[in-house]
Short mmCIF file of C-alpha atoms and ligand atoms in Angstrom, two decimals:
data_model
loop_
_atom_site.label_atom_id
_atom_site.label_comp_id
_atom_site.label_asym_id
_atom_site.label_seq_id
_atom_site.Cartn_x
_atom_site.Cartn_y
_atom_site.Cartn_z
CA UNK A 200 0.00 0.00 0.00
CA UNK A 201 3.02 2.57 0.57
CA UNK A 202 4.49 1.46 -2.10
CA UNK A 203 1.13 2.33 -4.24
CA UNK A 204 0.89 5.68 -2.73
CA UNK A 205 4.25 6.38 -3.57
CA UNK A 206 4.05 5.62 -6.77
CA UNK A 207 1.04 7.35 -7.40
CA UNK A 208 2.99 10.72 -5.90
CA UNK A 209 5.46 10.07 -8.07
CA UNK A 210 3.58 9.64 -10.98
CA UNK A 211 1.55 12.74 -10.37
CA UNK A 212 3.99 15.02 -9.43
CA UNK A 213 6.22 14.04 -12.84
CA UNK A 214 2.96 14.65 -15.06
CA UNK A 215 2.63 18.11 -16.54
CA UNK A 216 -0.28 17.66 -18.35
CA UNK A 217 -2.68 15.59 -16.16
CA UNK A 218 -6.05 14.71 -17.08
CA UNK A 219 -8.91 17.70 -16.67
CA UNK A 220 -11.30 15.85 -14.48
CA UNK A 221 -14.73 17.21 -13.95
CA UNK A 222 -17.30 16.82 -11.36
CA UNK A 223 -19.98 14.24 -10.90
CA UNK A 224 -22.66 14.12 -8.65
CA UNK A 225 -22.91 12.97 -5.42
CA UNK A 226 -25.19 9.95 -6.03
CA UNK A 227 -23.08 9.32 -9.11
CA UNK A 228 -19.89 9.32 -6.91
CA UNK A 229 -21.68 7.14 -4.79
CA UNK A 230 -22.72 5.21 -7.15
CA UNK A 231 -19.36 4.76 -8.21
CA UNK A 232 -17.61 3.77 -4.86
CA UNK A 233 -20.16 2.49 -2.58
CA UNK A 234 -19.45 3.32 1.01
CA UNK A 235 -16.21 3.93 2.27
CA UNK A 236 -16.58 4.28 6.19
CA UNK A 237 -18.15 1.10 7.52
CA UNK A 238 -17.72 -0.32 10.96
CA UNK A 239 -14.42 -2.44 10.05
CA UNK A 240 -13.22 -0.40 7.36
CA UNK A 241 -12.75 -1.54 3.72
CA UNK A 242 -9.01 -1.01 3.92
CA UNK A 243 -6.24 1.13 2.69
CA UNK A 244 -5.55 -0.62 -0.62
CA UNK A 245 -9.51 -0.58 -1.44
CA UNK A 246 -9.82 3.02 -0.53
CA UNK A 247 -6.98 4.24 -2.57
CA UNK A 248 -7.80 2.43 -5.84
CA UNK A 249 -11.42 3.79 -5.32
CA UNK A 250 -9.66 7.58 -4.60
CA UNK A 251 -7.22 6.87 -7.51
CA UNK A 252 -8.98 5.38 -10.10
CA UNK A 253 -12.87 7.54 -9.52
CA UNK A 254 -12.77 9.92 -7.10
CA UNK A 255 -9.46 11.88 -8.35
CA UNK A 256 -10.70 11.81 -11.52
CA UNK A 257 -13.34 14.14 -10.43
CA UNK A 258 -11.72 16.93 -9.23
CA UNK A 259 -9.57 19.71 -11.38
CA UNK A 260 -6.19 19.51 -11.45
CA UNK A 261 -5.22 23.56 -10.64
CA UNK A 262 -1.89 22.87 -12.27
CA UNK A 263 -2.87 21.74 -15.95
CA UNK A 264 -1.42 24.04 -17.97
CA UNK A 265 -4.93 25.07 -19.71
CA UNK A 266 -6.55 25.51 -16.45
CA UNK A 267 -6.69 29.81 -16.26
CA UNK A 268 -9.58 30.53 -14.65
CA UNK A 269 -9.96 31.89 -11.35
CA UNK A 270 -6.41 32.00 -10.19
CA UNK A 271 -5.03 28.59 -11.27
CA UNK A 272 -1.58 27.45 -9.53
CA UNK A 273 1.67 25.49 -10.10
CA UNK A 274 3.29 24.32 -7.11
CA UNK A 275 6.80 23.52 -7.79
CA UNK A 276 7.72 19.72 -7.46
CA UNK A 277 10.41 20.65 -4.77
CA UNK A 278 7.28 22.16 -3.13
CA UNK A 279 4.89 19.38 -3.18
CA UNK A 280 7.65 17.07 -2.09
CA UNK A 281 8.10 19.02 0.59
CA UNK A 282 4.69 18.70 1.46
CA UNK A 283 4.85 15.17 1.76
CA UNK A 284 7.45 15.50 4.25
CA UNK A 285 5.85 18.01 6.18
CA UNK A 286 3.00 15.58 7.08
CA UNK A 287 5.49 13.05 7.64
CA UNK A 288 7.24 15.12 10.71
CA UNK A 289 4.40 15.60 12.65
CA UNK A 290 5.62 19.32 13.69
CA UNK A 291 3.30 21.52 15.82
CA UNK A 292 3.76 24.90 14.07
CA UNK A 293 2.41 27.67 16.68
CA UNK A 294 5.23 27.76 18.92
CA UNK A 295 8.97 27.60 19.36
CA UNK A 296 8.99 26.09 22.03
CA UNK A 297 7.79 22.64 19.42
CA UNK A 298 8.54 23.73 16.29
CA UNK A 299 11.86 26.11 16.69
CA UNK A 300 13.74 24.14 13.26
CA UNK A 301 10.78 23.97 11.15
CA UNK A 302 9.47 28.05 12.14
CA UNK A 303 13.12 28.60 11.68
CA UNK A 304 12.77 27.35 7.61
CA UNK A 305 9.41 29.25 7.67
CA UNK A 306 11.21 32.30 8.87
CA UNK A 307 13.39 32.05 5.91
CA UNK A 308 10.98 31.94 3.47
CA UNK A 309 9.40 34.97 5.35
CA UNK A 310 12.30 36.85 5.22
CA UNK A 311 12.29 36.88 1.46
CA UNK A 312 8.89 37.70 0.95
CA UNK A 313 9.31 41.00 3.40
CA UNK A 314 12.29 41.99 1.27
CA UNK A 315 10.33 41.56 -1.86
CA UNK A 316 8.14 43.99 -0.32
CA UNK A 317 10.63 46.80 1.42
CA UNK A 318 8.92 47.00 3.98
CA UNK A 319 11.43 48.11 6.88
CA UNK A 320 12.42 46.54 10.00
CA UNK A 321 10.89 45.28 11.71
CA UNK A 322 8.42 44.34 9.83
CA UNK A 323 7.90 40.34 9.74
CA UNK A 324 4.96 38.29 9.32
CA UNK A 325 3.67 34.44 9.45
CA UNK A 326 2.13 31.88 7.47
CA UNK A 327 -1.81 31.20 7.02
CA UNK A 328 -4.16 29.21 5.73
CA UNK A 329 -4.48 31.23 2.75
CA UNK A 330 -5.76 35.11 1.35
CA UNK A 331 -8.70 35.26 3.60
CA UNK A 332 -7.20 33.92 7.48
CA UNK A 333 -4.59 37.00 6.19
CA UNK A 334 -6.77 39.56 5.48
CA UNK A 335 -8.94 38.66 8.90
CA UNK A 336 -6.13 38.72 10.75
CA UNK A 337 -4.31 42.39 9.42
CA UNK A 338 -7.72 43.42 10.13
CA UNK A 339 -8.07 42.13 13.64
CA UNK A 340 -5.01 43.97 14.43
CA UNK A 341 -5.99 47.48 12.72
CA UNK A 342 -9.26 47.20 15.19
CA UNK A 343 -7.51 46.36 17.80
CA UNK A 344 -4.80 49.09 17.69
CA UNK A 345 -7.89 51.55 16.99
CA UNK A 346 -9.68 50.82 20.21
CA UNK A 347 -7.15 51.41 22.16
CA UNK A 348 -8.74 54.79 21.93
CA UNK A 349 -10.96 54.39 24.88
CA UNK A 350 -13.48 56.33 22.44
CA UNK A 351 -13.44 53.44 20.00
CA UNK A 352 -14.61 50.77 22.63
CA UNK A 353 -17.85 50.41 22.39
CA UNK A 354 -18.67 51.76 18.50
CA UNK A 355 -18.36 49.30 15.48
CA UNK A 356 -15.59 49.78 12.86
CA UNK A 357 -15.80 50.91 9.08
CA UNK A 358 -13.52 49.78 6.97
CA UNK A 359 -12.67 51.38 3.56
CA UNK A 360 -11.93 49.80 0.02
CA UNK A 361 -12.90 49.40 -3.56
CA UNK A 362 -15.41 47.39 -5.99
CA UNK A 363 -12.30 45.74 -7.49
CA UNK A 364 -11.16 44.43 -3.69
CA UNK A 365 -11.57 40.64 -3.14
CA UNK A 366 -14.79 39.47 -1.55
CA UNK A 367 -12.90 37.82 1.49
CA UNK A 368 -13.11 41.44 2.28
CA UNK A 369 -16.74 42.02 3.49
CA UNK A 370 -16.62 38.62 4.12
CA UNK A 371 -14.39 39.06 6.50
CA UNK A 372 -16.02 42.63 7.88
CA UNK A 373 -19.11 39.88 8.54
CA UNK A 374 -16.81 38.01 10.62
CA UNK A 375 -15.59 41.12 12.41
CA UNK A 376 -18.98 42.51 12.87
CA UNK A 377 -17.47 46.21 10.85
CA UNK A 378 -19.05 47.87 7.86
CA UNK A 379 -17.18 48.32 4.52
CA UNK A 380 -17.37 51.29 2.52
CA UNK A 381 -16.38 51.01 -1.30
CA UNK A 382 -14.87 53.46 -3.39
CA UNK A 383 -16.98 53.52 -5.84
CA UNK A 384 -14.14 51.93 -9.27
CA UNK A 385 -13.18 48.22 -10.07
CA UNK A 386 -10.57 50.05 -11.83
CA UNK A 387 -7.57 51.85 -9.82
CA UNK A 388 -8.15 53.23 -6.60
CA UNK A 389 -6.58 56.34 -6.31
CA UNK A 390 -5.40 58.51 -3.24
CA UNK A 391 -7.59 60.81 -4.75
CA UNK A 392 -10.85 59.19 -4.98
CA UNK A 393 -10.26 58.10 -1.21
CA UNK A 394 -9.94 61.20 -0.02
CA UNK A 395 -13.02 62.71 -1.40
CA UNK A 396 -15.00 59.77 -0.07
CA UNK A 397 -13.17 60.51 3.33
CA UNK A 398 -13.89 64.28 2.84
CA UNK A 399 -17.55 63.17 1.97
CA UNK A 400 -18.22 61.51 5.59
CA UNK A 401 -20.27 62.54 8.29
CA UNK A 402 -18.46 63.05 11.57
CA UNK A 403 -19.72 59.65 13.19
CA UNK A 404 -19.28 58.03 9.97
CA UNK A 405 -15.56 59.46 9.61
CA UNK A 406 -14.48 58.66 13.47
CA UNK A 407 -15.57 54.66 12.70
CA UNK A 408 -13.05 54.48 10.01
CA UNK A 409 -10.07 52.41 11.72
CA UNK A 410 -8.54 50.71 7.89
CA UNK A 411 -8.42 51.22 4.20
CA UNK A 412 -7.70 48.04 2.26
CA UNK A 413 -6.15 48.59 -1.24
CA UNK A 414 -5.44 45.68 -3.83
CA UNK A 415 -2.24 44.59 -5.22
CA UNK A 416 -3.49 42.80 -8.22
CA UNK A 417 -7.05 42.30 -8.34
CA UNK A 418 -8.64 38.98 -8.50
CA UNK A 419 -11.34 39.88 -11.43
CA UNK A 420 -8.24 41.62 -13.36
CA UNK A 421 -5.03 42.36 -11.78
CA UNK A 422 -5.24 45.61 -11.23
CA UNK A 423 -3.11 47.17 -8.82
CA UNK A 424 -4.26 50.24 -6.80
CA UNK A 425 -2.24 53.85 -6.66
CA UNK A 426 -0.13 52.55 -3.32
CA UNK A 427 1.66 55.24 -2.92
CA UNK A 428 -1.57 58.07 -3.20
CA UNK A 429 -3.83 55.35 -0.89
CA UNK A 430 -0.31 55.54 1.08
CA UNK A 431 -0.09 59.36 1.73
CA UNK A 432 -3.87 59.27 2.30
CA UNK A 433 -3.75 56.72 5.71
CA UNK A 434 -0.73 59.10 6.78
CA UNK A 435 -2.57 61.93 7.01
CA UNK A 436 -5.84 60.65 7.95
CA UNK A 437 -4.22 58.22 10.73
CA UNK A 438 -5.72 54.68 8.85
CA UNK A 439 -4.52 51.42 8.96
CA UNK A 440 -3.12 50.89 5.66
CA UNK A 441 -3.57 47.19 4.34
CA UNK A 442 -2.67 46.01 0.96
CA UNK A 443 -4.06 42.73 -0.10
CA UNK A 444 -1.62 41.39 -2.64
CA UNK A 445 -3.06 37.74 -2.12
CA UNK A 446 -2.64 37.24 -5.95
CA UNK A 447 -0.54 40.24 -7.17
CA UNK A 448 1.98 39.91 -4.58
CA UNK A 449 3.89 37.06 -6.41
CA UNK A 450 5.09 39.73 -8.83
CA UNK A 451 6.69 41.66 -6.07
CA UNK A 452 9.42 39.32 -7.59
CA UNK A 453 9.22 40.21 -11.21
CA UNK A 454 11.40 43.34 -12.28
CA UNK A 455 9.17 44.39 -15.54
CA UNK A 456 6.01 45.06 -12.91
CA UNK A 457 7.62 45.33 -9.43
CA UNK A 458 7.47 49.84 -9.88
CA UNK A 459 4.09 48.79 -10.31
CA UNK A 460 3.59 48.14 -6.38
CA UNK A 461 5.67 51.67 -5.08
CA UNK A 462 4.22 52.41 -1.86
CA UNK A 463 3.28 49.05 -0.65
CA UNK A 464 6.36 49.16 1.52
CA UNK A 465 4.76 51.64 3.69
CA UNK A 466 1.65 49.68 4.59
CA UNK A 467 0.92 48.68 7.83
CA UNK A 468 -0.04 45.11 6.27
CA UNK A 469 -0.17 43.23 3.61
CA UNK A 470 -0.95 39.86 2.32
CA UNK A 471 0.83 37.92 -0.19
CA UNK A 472 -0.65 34.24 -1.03
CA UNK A 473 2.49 31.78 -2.17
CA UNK A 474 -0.25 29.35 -3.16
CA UNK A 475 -1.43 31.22 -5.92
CA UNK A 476 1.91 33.24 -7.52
CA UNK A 477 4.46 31.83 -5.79
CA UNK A 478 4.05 27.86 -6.27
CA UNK A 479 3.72 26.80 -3.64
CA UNK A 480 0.91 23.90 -2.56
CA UNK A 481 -2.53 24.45 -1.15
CA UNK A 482 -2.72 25.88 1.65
CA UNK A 483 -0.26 28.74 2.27
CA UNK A 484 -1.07 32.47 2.48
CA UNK A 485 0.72 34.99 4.55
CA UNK A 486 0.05 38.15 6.51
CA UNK A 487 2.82 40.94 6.84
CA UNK A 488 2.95 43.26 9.01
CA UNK A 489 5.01 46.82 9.92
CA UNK A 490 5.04 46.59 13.66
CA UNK A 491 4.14 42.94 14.62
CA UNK A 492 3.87 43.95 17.83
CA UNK A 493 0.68 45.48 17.03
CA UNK A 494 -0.49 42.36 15.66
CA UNK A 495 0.71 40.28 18.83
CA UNK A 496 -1.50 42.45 20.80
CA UNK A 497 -4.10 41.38 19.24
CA UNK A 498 -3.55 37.71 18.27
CA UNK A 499 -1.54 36.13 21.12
CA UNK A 500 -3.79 33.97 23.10
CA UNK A 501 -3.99 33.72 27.06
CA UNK A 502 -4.24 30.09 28.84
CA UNK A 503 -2.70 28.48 32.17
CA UNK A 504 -1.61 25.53 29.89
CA UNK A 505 -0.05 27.96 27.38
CA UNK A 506 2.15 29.82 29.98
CA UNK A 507 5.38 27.61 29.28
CA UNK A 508 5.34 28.68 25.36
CA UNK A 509 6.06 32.38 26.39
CA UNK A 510 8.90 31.25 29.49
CA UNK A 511 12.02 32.37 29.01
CA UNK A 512 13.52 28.82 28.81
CA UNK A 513 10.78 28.42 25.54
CA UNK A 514 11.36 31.80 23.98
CA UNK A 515 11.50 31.97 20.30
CA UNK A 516 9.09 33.22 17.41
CA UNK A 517 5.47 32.35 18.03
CA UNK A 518 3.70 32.25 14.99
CA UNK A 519 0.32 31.60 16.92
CA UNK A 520 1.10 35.18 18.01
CA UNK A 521 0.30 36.97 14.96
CA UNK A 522 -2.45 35.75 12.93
CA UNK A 523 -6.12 33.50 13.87
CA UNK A 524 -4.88 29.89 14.18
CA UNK A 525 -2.85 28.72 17.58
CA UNK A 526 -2.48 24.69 16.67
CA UNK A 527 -0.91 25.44 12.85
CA UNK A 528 0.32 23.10 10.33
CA UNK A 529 4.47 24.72 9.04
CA UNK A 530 2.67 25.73 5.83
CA UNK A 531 5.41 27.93 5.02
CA UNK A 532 7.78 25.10 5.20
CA UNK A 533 7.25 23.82 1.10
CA UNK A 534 7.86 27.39 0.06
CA UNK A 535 11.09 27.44 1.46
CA UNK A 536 12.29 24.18 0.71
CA UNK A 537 11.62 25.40 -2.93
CA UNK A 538 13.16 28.39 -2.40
CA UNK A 539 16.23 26.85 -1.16
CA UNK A 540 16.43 24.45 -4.38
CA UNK A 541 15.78 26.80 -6.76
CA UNK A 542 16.81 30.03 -5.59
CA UNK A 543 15.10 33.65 -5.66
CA UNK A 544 15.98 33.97 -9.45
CA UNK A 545 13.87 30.96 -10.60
CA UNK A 546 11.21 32.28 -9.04
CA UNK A 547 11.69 35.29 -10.89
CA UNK A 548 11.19 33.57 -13.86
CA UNK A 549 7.98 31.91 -13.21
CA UNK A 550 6.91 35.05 -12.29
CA UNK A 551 7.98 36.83 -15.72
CA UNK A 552 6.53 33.43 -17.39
CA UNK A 553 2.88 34.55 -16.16
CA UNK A 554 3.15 38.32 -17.12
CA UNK A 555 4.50 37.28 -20.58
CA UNK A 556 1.98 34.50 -21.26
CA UNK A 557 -0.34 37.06 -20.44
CA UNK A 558 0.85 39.64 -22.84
CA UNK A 559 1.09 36.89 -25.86
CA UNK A 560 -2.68 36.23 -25.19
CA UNK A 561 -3.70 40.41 -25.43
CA UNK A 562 -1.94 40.35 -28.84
CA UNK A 563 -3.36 37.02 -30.12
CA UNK A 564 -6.49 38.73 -29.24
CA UNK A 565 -5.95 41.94 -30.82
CA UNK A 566 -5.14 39.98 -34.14
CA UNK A 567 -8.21 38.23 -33.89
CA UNK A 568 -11.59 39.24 -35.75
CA UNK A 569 -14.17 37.70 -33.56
CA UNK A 570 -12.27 38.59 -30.70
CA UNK A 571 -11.66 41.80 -28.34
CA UNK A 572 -9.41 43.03 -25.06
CA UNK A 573 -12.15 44.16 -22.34
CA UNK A 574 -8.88 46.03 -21.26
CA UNK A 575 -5.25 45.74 -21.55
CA UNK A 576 -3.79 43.19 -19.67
CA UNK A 577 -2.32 43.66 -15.99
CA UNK A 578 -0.15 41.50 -13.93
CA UNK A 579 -1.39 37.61 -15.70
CA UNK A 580 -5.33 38.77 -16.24
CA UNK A 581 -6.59 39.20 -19.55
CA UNK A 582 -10.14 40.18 -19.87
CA UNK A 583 -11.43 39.54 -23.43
CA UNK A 584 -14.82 38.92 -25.30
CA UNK A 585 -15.97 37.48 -27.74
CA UNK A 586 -18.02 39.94 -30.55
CA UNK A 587 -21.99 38.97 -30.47
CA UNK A 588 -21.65 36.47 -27.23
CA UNK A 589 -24.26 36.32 -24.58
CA UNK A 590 -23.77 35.21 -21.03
CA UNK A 591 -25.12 31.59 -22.08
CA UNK A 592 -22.78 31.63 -24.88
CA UNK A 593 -19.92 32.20 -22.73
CA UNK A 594 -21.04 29.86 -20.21
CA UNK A 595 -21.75 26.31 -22.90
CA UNK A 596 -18.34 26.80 -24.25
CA UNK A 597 -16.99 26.52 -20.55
CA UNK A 598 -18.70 23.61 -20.30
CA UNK A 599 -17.97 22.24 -23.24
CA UNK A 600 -14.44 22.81 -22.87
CA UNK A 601 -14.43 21.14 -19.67
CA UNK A 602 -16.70 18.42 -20.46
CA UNK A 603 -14.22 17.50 -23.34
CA UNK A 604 -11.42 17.59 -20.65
CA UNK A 605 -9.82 20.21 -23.00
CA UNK A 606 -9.82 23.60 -20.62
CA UNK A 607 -11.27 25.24 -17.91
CA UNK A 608 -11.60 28.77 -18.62
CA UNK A 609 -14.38 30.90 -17.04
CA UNK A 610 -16.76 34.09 -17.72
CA UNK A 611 -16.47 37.14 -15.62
CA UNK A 612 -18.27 40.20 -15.23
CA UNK A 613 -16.77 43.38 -16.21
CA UNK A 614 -18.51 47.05 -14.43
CA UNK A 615 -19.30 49.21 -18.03
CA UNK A 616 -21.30 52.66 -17.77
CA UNK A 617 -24.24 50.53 -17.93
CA UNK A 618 -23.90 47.91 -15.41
CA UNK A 619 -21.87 44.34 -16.33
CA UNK A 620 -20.83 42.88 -18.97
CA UNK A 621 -20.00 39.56 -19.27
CA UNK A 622 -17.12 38.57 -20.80
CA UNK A 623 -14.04 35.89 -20.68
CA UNK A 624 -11.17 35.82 -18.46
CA UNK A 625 -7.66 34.24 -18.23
CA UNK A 626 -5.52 34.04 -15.22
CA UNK A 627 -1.77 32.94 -16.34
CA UNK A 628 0.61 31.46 -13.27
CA UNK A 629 1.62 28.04 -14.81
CA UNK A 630 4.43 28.84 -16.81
CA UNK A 631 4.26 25.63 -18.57
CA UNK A 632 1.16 26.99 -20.45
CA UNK A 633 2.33 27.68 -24.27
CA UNK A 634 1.26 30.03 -27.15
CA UNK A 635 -0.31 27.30 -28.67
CA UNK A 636 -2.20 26.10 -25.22
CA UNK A 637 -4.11 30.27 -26.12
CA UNK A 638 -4.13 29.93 -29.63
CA UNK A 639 -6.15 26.64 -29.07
CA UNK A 640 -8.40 28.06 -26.69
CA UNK A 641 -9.72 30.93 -28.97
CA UNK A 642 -9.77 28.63 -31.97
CA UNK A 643 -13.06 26.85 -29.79
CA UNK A 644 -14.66 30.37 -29.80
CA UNK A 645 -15.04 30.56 -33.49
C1 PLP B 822 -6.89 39.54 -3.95
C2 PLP B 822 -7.33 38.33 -3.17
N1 PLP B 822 -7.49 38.43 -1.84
C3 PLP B 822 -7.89 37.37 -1.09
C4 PLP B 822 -8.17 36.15 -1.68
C5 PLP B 822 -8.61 35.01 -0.80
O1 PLP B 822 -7.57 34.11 -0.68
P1 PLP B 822 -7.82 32.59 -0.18
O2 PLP B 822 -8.72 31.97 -1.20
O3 PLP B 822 -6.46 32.02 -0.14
O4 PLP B 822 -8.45 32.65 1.16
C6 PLP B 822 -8.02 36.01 -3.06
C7 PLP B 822 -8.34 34.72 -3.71
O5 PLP B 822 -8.41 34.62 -4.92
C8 PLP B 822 -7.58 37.12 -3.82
O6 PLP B 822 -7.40 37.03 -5.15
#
């Protein structure tokens, strides 16, 4: 049975073009495998050919090189590997005290991403589950530090940010019980258009506001925000500045866009997500922050059985300190053993490999008669459509692409002067995606 598993790792980590799966329904599935949690258990070599050979088969594989919608991923081999051996050490990740080698790696890996960022000392930050656990926790801390202000205590936050912002965002507001306000533009947010929404408050409206939230690459279309004017903005107005670079921040690394991000090294935050741009296996996101002290204060958790982590004798870096999760699997620990084999200026590469792809598809596009750019395209997003389409039109040839196991590739909605459009979207991170991977994509639109 090892040996099977194994093999299968093997197998799937080698293949670069695995097969599209797609899903099935749950009685189908069931159908399919009968059950699979019975009083004496059907045993390991049963339940992996059943996982193997129907299960896998429906799920997507985020790696295949003509899966671009949403935001698609590519963790490196070294990564995945890594992964494997992760589970295998059984390493409690929240405290030093447990996991001082392993944080140590993680620490590494952190290192680099702060530096991508220029974000001064001391800035550090920790792994997370991913974009969301991130942005929750930044967030937690911006509260926090704002009701310090006895005057804050007992009156509910408002946050600030734009259309184009991720919806972890309110989500995340929900969570924290605070209100969102949007600047009112999926395209840039500027410092201007923030301060004339800020000017535009009421007094109890403007003394709620404790954060703004830009975005460093949006989700629908990469678009990154005017850092620097949101920057000057939260300076003068005394705001939490938090930059959500949960996609985008993977180009930190690449030189032809990195001017793009100027002023992100003066946030107070920010979140970059290495298992979306920076190839790294699900899950791993990660929060930043400027002072992590202020995040501390808000994160580290109180307990007579959790005294010995924060003894002298235990003392090291605590990543249960500064983000939502105490018991924590090392997620940062694949990134860095890929970092370590490959080295910053791989990763570089990949990077540039996105932005490039992305710029071969605008051009295919622009050549093409039945086809159009919805806007030029930023960081790996191209928004296109197709002349004459409907939303049903654009939603059978997903299907159909899937169904034929060919490519998943979704519709979006793009904000016009007359409310949305829909219309087609690539997201480019796999750098083994080709020219003729696009090229055979818009051929099935003609
Ligand atoms: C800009 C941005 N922020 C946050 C998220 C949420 O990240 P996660 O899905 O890792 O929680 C995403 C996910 O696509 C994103 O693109």
């Amino acid at each position: 049975m090892t040996l099977d598993v194994v093999k299968y790792a093997i197998n799937r980590i080698t293949k670069t073009n695995p097969e599209l799966g797609k899903p099935k329904t749950e009685g189908e599935l069931r159908m399919l495998v009968g059950e699979t949690v019975t009083d004496n258990g059907i045993g390991g070599e049963k339940a992996f050919e059943l996982f193997r050979d129907v299960l896998v088969k429906a799920t997507v594989p985020i790696d295949h090189p003509r899966h671009l919608a949403f935001v698609p991923a590519a963790p490196t081999r070294a990564a995945i590997l890594f992964d494997l051996v992760t589970s295998a050490s059984s390493i409690h990740g929240a405290y030093w005290m447990e996991g001082a080698g392993g944080i140590f790696c993680e620490n590494e890996a952190m290192h680099w991403l702060v530096s991508l960022t220029g974000m001064p000392k001391p800035a550090f930050g920790v792994f997370t589950s991913g974009g969301t656990a991130a942005n929750l926790s930044a967030l937690v801390a911006a509260r926090e530090k704002w009701r310090k202000e006895p005057k804050n205590q007992n009156i509910k936050g408002l946050m600030i940010t734009s259309i184009g912002a991720h919806s972890s965002i309110k989500a995340m507001a929900k969570v924290m019980d605070a209100d969102v306000l949007l600047v009112e533009t999926e395209n840039t947010m500027t410092g201007t258009a923030l301060q004339v929404l800020i000017n535009g408050l009421d007094a109890i409206q403007r003394a709620r506001v404790f954060a703004v939230v830009a975005t460093g690459g949006t989700t629908n279309a990469g678009i990154i925000d005017d850092l620097s004017g949101v920057a000057d903005v939260c300076e003068k107005e005394q705001l939490w500045f938090h930059v959500d670079a949960a996609y985008g921040g993977g180009a930190l690394a690449a030189k032809s866009v990195r001017h793009l991000f100027n002023g992100i090294e003066r946030a107070d935050s920010v979140t970059i997500d290495p298992h979306k741009w920076l190839f790294s296996p699900y899950d791993c996101g990660a929060v930043l922050y400027k002072n992590p002290e202020e995040a501390k204060e808000a994160h580290s958790q109180e307990g007579s059985y959790l005294e010995i982590f924060k003894d002298e004798g235990a003392h090291g870096f605590n990543p249960s300190d500064y983000q939502i999760q105490l018991t924590r699997r090392l997620r940062g620990l694949p990134l860095w053993y890929s970092l370590a084999t490959h080295g910053t200026e791989k990763y570089a590469w990949a990077v540039e490999e996105g932005i490039k792809l992305a710029n071969i598809a605008g051009k295919l596009i622009t050549a093409h008669p039945l086809l159009e750019l919805v806007r030029e395209p930023s960081l790996s997003c191209v928004l296109y459509r197709r002349k004459g389409w409907t939303p049903d039109d654009y939603r059978n040839w997903t299907y159909k692409n899937h169904e034929a196991g060919f490519a998943l590739v979704t519709p979006t909605k793009w904000k016009t002067t007359d409310g949305y459009e829909t219309v087609s979207r690539f997201c480019f991170i796999n750098p083994d995606t080709t020219e003729k991977d696009i090229t055979d994509i818009l051929k099935s639109m003609e």
